[in-house]
């Protein structure tokens, strides 16, 4: 079969880039949204006084932090059918990103909670507030401020990590790059554009993280 | 999961092959770290230069690398080199990609280490008549190294984990060996469980060793 | 030995040294006093070119400091400075701190320098602390190592920038004793300090600085007992 090799990029390719970009954003939103929920629970558990909560949480976090995202992705990808779930690869991608980011987010949550001075707890308890009330009205609002700079950093990491989902052939931005490179052999141009698109997504976020960190220091 | 029987036997038989891949992962990671350290030190000095024609490109290098995915950088280098007809092995391309990537992160780590040093140290050194290279060698770097050692260790762990991506450009590391095993045995799930375990064990051993080394190196009272 | 001619120094828009001139002869011990912000530390730091001056001339032993052909490192090797915050190298033992510059800058052999360093440390009374790290030494001991380190380069001029200000009171004496001995041995010294007793004992001249200018100077006795200028009187009134 004659192989059609395109010698330059055209408008249809631009559409493909946008599609990839859109899919990348969807992956990240999915991973972030669900990941946040898990992260909050695991983070709270990790910061808890009870060993039966903090220990499993710590183990979960440690295993995820000590293994490559690529492995986690493949595990989720091959585990899902075994559990009887024949889901689209998008779901596998989101699940893997969600698991991975939740571990790092949990550490950020833990650090945020522990950054709030113990006196705050004493004051709240002294006023008669229970655990949940203290968390909700006193601790979390303060912890939240501390969590923003590393949280934004995590988001940047998530956007970059989503590129790994290309290995299970999901049509996100990096996969688009691979496909177009195969088609046109213009790898510098194609991956140059791919890199530029990731940069446009991530760089403003890094400036934001810097800004947030500076404001945090000033606010005290 | 009805009807699925876990079969680890086939995988354990191929353990030597997998461990050989693990060795490749380890040595590409260590090489990357060492070369990135050199790149990072140069980068840090450039970033702190007063000449903007040196400082600005160095800053751009760091920002571009830190805001784009490693996988894209690897593809850019691997496919890019073949586009301009430069013939390198996958291993070399992977090494270059990993080094360029980590060089940027190390630039920031080394820079933080140097900036952590009290200004008075520089003044004392210059006042004694030391030149810039002498100051760096005898006063700054020995102190900076102590500061950068923990983040450096973290970086090595990161390199070991993220080096798994070089499997996508055909480097025979642990990840690729695993992938090949999965395709021959059709036991993908078991294979990846074992692979993950090997990575975790590698990581724990390396970080344990690094902690021991750190304790030995930094014996003097702080 | 030291000739300062009409120097002006700015930090940004802040005019720190205003048309300052000063001459110091070899072997002279000059003490500089004044309120904080008067520019006395800045003056000192200009003398070994840690800070450049915007206009005027500084000559050290016949060499002009800001001339483009001047080898500033060579000049710095001849001018020793001791800082308020000691600035010892924490990763080196006391003796290695003292040995570093002669070995690396003057390229002298290790064994020779070591002998001299031991003698230097003995001179400041620290022969027992030769292999101690700075973190194991008290403030007074650290400062004495700093003096030994500066002396190891056999400088022609020694600058002391409020070297006892950061020390606990009971540690001040040991450092001053070392400095007094140095003065008696004939070293040319410029000392910025608040220690008036020291000034009275060893200073050949005391200079009072305020707002970047030399307001008054004279022998210790003359300045402290019979200050002429109003500002001098006010300052002395506050501290004596």
PDB file of C-alpha atoms in Angstrom, chain A residues 32-189:
ATOM      1  CA  UNK A  32      -8.315  16.958  39.518  1.00  0.00           C
ATOM      2  CA  UNK A  33     -11.948  16.915  40.477  1.00  0.00           C
ATOM      3  CA  UNK A  34     -12.148  13.345  41.703  1.00  0.00           C
ATOM      4  CA  UNK A  35      -8.590  13.450  42.970  1.00  0.00           C
ATOM      5  CA  UNK A  36      -9.404  16.384  45.229  1.00  0.00           C
ATOM      6  CA  UNK A  37     -12.129  14.441  46.981  1.00  0.00           C
ATOM      7  CA  UNK A  38      -9.865  11.457  47.646  1.00  0.00           C
ATOM      8  CA  UNK A  39      -7.017  13.772  48.588  1.00  0.00           C
ATOM      9  CA  UNK A  40      -9.104  15.545  51.193  1.00  0.00           C
ATOM     10  CA  UNK A  41     -10.123  12.273  52.822  1.00  0.00           C
ATOM     11  CA  UNK A  42      -6.663  10.729  52.672  1.00  0.00           C
ATOM     12  CA  UNK A  43      -5.031  13.988  53.791  1.00  0.00           C
ATOM     13  CA  UNK A  44      -7.301  14.251  56.785  1.00  0.00           C
ATOM     14  CA  UNK A  45      -6.658  10.621  57.632  1.00  0.00           C
ATOM     15  CA  UNK A  46      -2.921  11.132  57.337  1.00  0.00           C
ATOM     16  CA  UNK A  47      -3.028  14.117  59.675  1.00  0.00           C
ATOM     17  CA  UNK A  48      -5.221  12.323  62.152  1.00  0.00           C
ATOM     18  CA  UNK A  49      -4.081  11.289  65.614  1.00  0.00           C
ATOM     19  CA  UNK A  50      -5.411   7.785  65.156  1.00  0.00           C
ATOM     20  CA  UNK A  51      -2.794   5.299  63.985  1.00  0.00           C
ATOM     21  CA  UNK A  52      -5.415   3.095  62.315  1.00  0.00           C
ATOM     22  CA  UNK A  53      -6.245   6.040  60.036  1.00  0.00           C
ATOM     23  CA  UNK A  54      -2.884   7.680  59.481  1.00  0.00           C
ATOM     24  CA  UNK A  55      -0.967   4.481  58.875  1.00  0.00           C
ATOM     25  CA  UNK A  56      -2.976   3.103  55.902  1.00  0.00           C
ATOM     26  CA  UNK A  57      -3.151   6.614  54.475  1.00  0.00           C
ATOM     27  CA  UNK A  58       0.625   6.947  54.753  1.00  0.00           C
ATOM     28  CA  UNK A  59       1.151   3.579  53.075  1.00  0.00           C
ATOM     29  CA  UNK A  60      -1.148   4.494  50.203  1.00  0.00           C
ATOM     30  CA  UNK A  61       0.692   7.766  49.699  1.00  0.00           C
ATOM     31  CA  UNK A  62       4.104   6.113  49.943  1.00  0.00           C
ATOM     32  CA  UNK A  63       3.344   3.407  47.377  1.00  0.00           C
ATOM     33  CA  UNK A  64       2.061   5.895  44.856  1.00  0.00           C
ATOM     34  CA  UNK A  65       4.974   8.240  45.398  1.00  0.00           C
ATOM     35  CA  UNK A  66       7.498   5.427  45.040  1.00  0.00           C
ATOM     36  CA  UNK A  67       6.194   3.988  41.776  1.00  0.00           C
ATOM     37  CA  UNK A  68       6.101   5.482  38.284  1.00  0.00           C
ATOM     38  CA  UNK A  69       2.888   6.970  36.910  1.00  0.00           C
ATOM     39  CA  UNK A  70       3.395   4.792  33.847  1.00  0.00           C
ATOM     40  CA  UNK A  71       3.068   1.655  35.976  1.00  0.00           C
ATOM     41  CA  UNK A  72       0.026   3.012  37.781  1.00  0.00           C
ATOM     42  CA  UNK A  73      -1.585   3.771  34.452  1.00  0.00           C
ATOM     43  CA  UNK A  74      -0.966   0.279  33.091  1.00  0.00           C
ATOM     44  CA  UNK A  75      -2.202  -1.293  36.322  1.00  0.00           C
ATOM     45  CA  UNK A  76      -5.460   0.633  36.203  1.00  0.00           C
ATOM     46  CA  UNK A  77      -5.801  -0.027  32.485  1.00  0.00           C
ATOM     47  CA  UNK A  78      -5.447  -3.795  32.916  1.00  0.00           C
ATOM     48  CA  UNK A  79      -7.240  -4.025  36.230  1.00  0.00           C
ATOM     49  CA  UNK A  80     -10.491  -2.438  35.113  1.00  0.00           C
ATOM     50  CA  UNK A  81     -11.521  -5.189  32.657  1.00  0.00           C
ATOM     51  CA  UNK A  82     -10.669  -7.780  35.299  1.00  0.00           C
ATOM     52  CA  UNK A  83     -13.123  -6.078  37.608  1.00  0.00           C
ATOM     53  CA  UNK A  84     -15.705  -6.458  34.915  1.00  0.00           C
ATOM     54  CA  UNK A  85     -15.567  -2.797  33.967  1.00  0.00           C
ATOM     55  CA  UNK A  86     -15.169  -2.435  30.221  1.00  0.00           C
ATOM     56  CA  UNK A  87     -14.796   1.291  30.129  1.00  0.00           C
ATOM     57  CA  UNK A  88     -13.422   3.640  27.518  1.00  0.00           C
ATOM     58  CA  UNK A  89      -9.705   4.380  27.830  1.00  0.00           C
ATOM     59  CA  UNK A  90     -10.571   7.927  28.896  1.00  0.00           C
ATOM     60  CA  UNK A  91     -11.858   6.503  32.174  1.00  0.00           C
ATOM     61  CA  UNK A  92      -8.701   4.482  32.728  1.00  0.00           C
ATOM     62  CA  UNK A  93      -6.655   7.626  32.108  1.00  0.00           C
ATOM     63  CA  UNK A  94      -8.695   9.729  34.505  1.00  0.00           C
ATOM     64  CA  UNK A  95      -8.642   6.988  37.140  1.00  0.00           C
ATOM     65  CA  UNK A  96      -4.860   6.703  36.996  1.00  0.00           C
ATOM     66  CA  UNK A  97      -4.340  10.476  37.124  1.00  0.00           C
ATOM     67  CA  UNK A  98      -6.831  10.722  39.942  1.00  0.00           C
ATOM     68  CA  UNK A  99      -5.064   8.051  42.019  1.00  0.00           C
ATOM     69  CA  UNK A 100      -1.647   9.524  41.365  1.00  0.00           C
ATOM     70  CA  UNK A 101      -2.488  13.159  42.022  1.00  0.00           C
ATOM     71  CA  UNK A 102      -4.568  12.332  45.076  1.00  0.00           C
ATOM     72  CA  UNK A 103      -1.486  11.020  46.870  1.00  0.00           C
ATOM     73  CA  UNK A 104       0.504  14.204  46.287  1.00  0.00           C
ATOM     74  CA  UNK A 105      -2.524  16.350  47.013  1.00  0.00           C
ATOM     75  CA  UNK A 106      -3.082  14.461  50.246  1.00  0.00           C
ATOM     76  CA  UNK A 107       0.396  15.454  51.390  1.00  0.00           C
ATOM     77  CA  UNK A 108      -0.384  19.077  50.552  1.00  0.00           C
ATOM     78  CA  UNK A 109      -3.617  18.839  52.553  1.00  0.00           C
ATOM     79  CA  UNK A 110      -1.766  17.279  55.473  1.00  0.00           C
ATOM     80  CA  UNK A 111       0.911  19.967  55.433  1.00  0.00           C
ATOM     81  CA  UNK A 112      -1.763  22.651  55.223  1.00  0.00           C
ATOM     82  CA  UNK A 113      -3.661  21.313  58.206  1.00  0.00           C
ATOM     83  CA  UNK A 114      -0.515  20.914  60.245  1.00  0.00           C
ATOM     84  CA  UNK A 115       0.574  24.417  59.347  1.00  0.00           C
ATOM     85  CA  UNK A 116      -2.343  25.829  61.295  1.00  0.00           C
ATOM     86  CA  UNK A 117      -1.109  26.557  64.788  1.00  0.00           C
ATOM     87  CA  UNK A 118      -2.245  24.240  67.523  1.00  0.00           C
ATOM     88  CA  UNK A 119      -3.504  27.196  69.538  1.00  0.00           C
ATOM     89  CA  UNK A 120      -6.292  27.578  67.036  1.00  0.00           C
ATOM     90  CA  UNK A 121      -7.568  24.164  68.008  1.00  0.00           C
ATOM     91  CA  UNK A 122      -7.348  25.021  71.675  1.00  0.00           C
ATOM     92  CA  UNK A 123      -9.254  28.232  71.127  1.00  0.00           C
ATOM     93  CA  UNK A 124     -11.996  26.577  69.112  1.00  0.00           C
ATOM     94  CA  UNK A 125     -12.362  23.634  71.478  1.00  0.00           C
ATOM     95  CA  UNK A 126     -12.366  26.065  74.366  1.00  0.00           C
ATOM     96  CA  UNK A 127     -15.332  27.775  72.780  1.00  0.00           C
ATOM     97  CA  UNK A 128     -17.127  24.455  72.682  1.00  0.00           C
ATOM     98  CA  UNK A 129     -16.733  23.665  68.980  1.00  0.00           C
ATOM     99  CA  UNK A 130     -16.596  20.061  67.871  1.00  0.00           C
ATOM    100  CA  UNK A 131     -14.088  18.478  65.482  1.00  0.00           C
ATOM    101  CA  UNK A 132     -16.050  19.042  62.289  1.00  0.00           C
ATOM    102  CA  UNK A 133     -17.029  22.578  63.239  1.00  0.00           C
ATOM    103  CA  UNK A 134     -13.440  23.446  64.090  1.00  0.00           C
ATOM    104  CA  UNK A 135     -12.249  21.997  60.810  1.00  0.00           C
ATOM    105  CA  UNK A 136     -14.858  23.754  58.790  1.00  0.00           C
ATOM    106  CA  UNK A 137     -14.791  27.226  60.302  1.00  0.00           C
ATOM    107  CA  UNK A 138     -11.336  27.608  61.802  1.00  0.00           C
ATOM    108  CA  UNK A 139      -8.727  25.212  60.457  1.00  0.00           C
ATOM    109  CA  UNK A 140      -9.589  24.600  56.826  1.00  0.00           C
ATOM    110  CA  UNK A 141      -9.945  28.265  55.859  1.00  0.00           C
ATOM    111  CA  UNK A 142      -6.469  28.915  57.212  1.00  0.00           C
ATOM    112  CA  UNK A 143      -5.055  25.694  55.806  1.00  0.00           C
ATOM    113  CA  UNK A 144      -6.504  26.548  52.425  1.00  0.00           C
ATOM    114  CA  UNK A 145      -4.362  29.667  52.101  1.00  0.00           C
ATOM    115  CA  UNK A 146      -1.218  27.626  52.689  1.00  0.00           C
ATOM    116  CA  UNK A 147      -2.280  24.966  50.208  1.00  0.00           C
ATOM    117  CA  UNK A 148      -2.680  27.245  47.230  1.00  0.00           C
ATOM    118  CA  UNK A 149       0.931  27.637  46.012  1.00  0.00           C
ATOM    119  CA  UNK A 150       1.780  23.908  46.168  1.00  0.00           C
ATOM    120  CA  UNK A 151      -1.721  23.172  44.874  1.00  0.00           C
ATOM    121  CA  UNK A 152      -1.146  25.222  41.758  1.00  0.00           C
ATOM    122  CA  UNK A 153       2.188  23.455  41.373  1.00  0.00           C
ATOM    123  CA  UNK A 154       0.347  20.172  41.504  1.00  0.00           C
ATOM    124  CA  UNK A 155      -2.035  21.314  38.803  1.00  0.00           C
ATOM    125  CA  UNK A 156       0.920  22.114  36.570  1.00  0.00           C
ATOM    126  CA  UNK A 157       2.287  18.658  37.284  1.00  0.00           C
ATOM    127  CA  UNK A 158      -1.076  17.143  36.437  1.00  0.00           C
ATOM    128  CA  UNK A 159      -1.169  18.828  33.054  1.00  0.00           C
ATOM    129  CA  UNK A 160       2.298  17.478  32.283  1.00  0.00           C
ATOM    130  CA  UNK A 161       1.459  14.034  33.686  1.00  0.00           C
ATOM    131  CA  UNK A 162      -1.552  13.743  31.399  1.00  0.00           C
ATOM    132  CA  UNK A 163       0.919  13.289  28.548  1.00  0.00           C
ATOM    133  CA  UNK A 164       1.643   9.789  29.844  1.00  0.00           C
ATOM    134  CA  UNK A 165      -1.922   8.715  29.024  1.00  0.00           C
ATOM    135  CA  UNK A 166      -0.807   8.791  25.397  1.00  0.00           C
ATOM    136  CA  UNK A 167       0.694   5.327  25.901  1.00  0.00           C
ATOM    137  CA  UNK A 168      -2.752   3.759  26.122  1.00  0.00           C
ATOM    138  CA  UNK A 169      -3.558   5.456  22.816  1.00  0.00           C
ATOM    139  CA  UNK A 170      -5.931   8.058  24.166  1.00  0.00           C
ATOM    140  CA  UNK A 171      -6.121  10.991  21.778  1.00  0.00           C
ATOM    141  CA  UNK A 172      -4.746  13.661  24.054  1.00  0.00           C
ATOM    142  CA  UNK A 173      -2.249  16.280  22.955  1.00  0.00           C
ATOM    143  CA  UNK A 174       0.933  14.167  23.068  1.00  0.00           C
ATOM    144  CA  UNK A 175      -0.736  11.320  21.176  1.00  0.00           C
ATOM    145  CA  UNK A 176      -1.768  13.823  18.518  1.00  0.00           C
ATOM    146  CA  UNK A 177       1.886  14.759  18.288  1.00  0.00           C
ATOM    147  CA  UNK A 178       2.887  11.140  17.792  1.00  0.00           C
ATOM    148  CA  UNK A 179       0.266  10.571  15.103  1.00  0.00           C
ATOM    149  CA  UNK A 180       1.133  13.724  13.187  1.00  0.00           C
ATOM    150  CA  UNK A 181       4.850  12.947  13.381  1.00  0.00           C
ATOM    151  CA  UNK A 182       4.224   9.518  11.898  1.00  0.00           C
ATOM    152  CA  UNK A 183       2.231  11.132   9.151  1.00  0.00           C
ATOM    153  CA  UNK A 184       4.530  14.014   8.278  1.00  0.00           C
ATOM    154  CA  UNK A 185       7.935  13.194   9.755  1.00  0.00           C
ATOM    155  CA  UNK A 186       8.105  16.848  10.804  1.00  0.00           C
ATOM    156  CA  UNK A 187       8.860  16.014  14.413  1.00  0.00           C
ATOM    157  CA  UNK A 188      10.532  19.333  15.323  1.00  0.00           C
ATOM    158  CA  UNK A 189       7.559  21.325  14.103  1.00  0.00           C
TER     159      UNK A 189
END
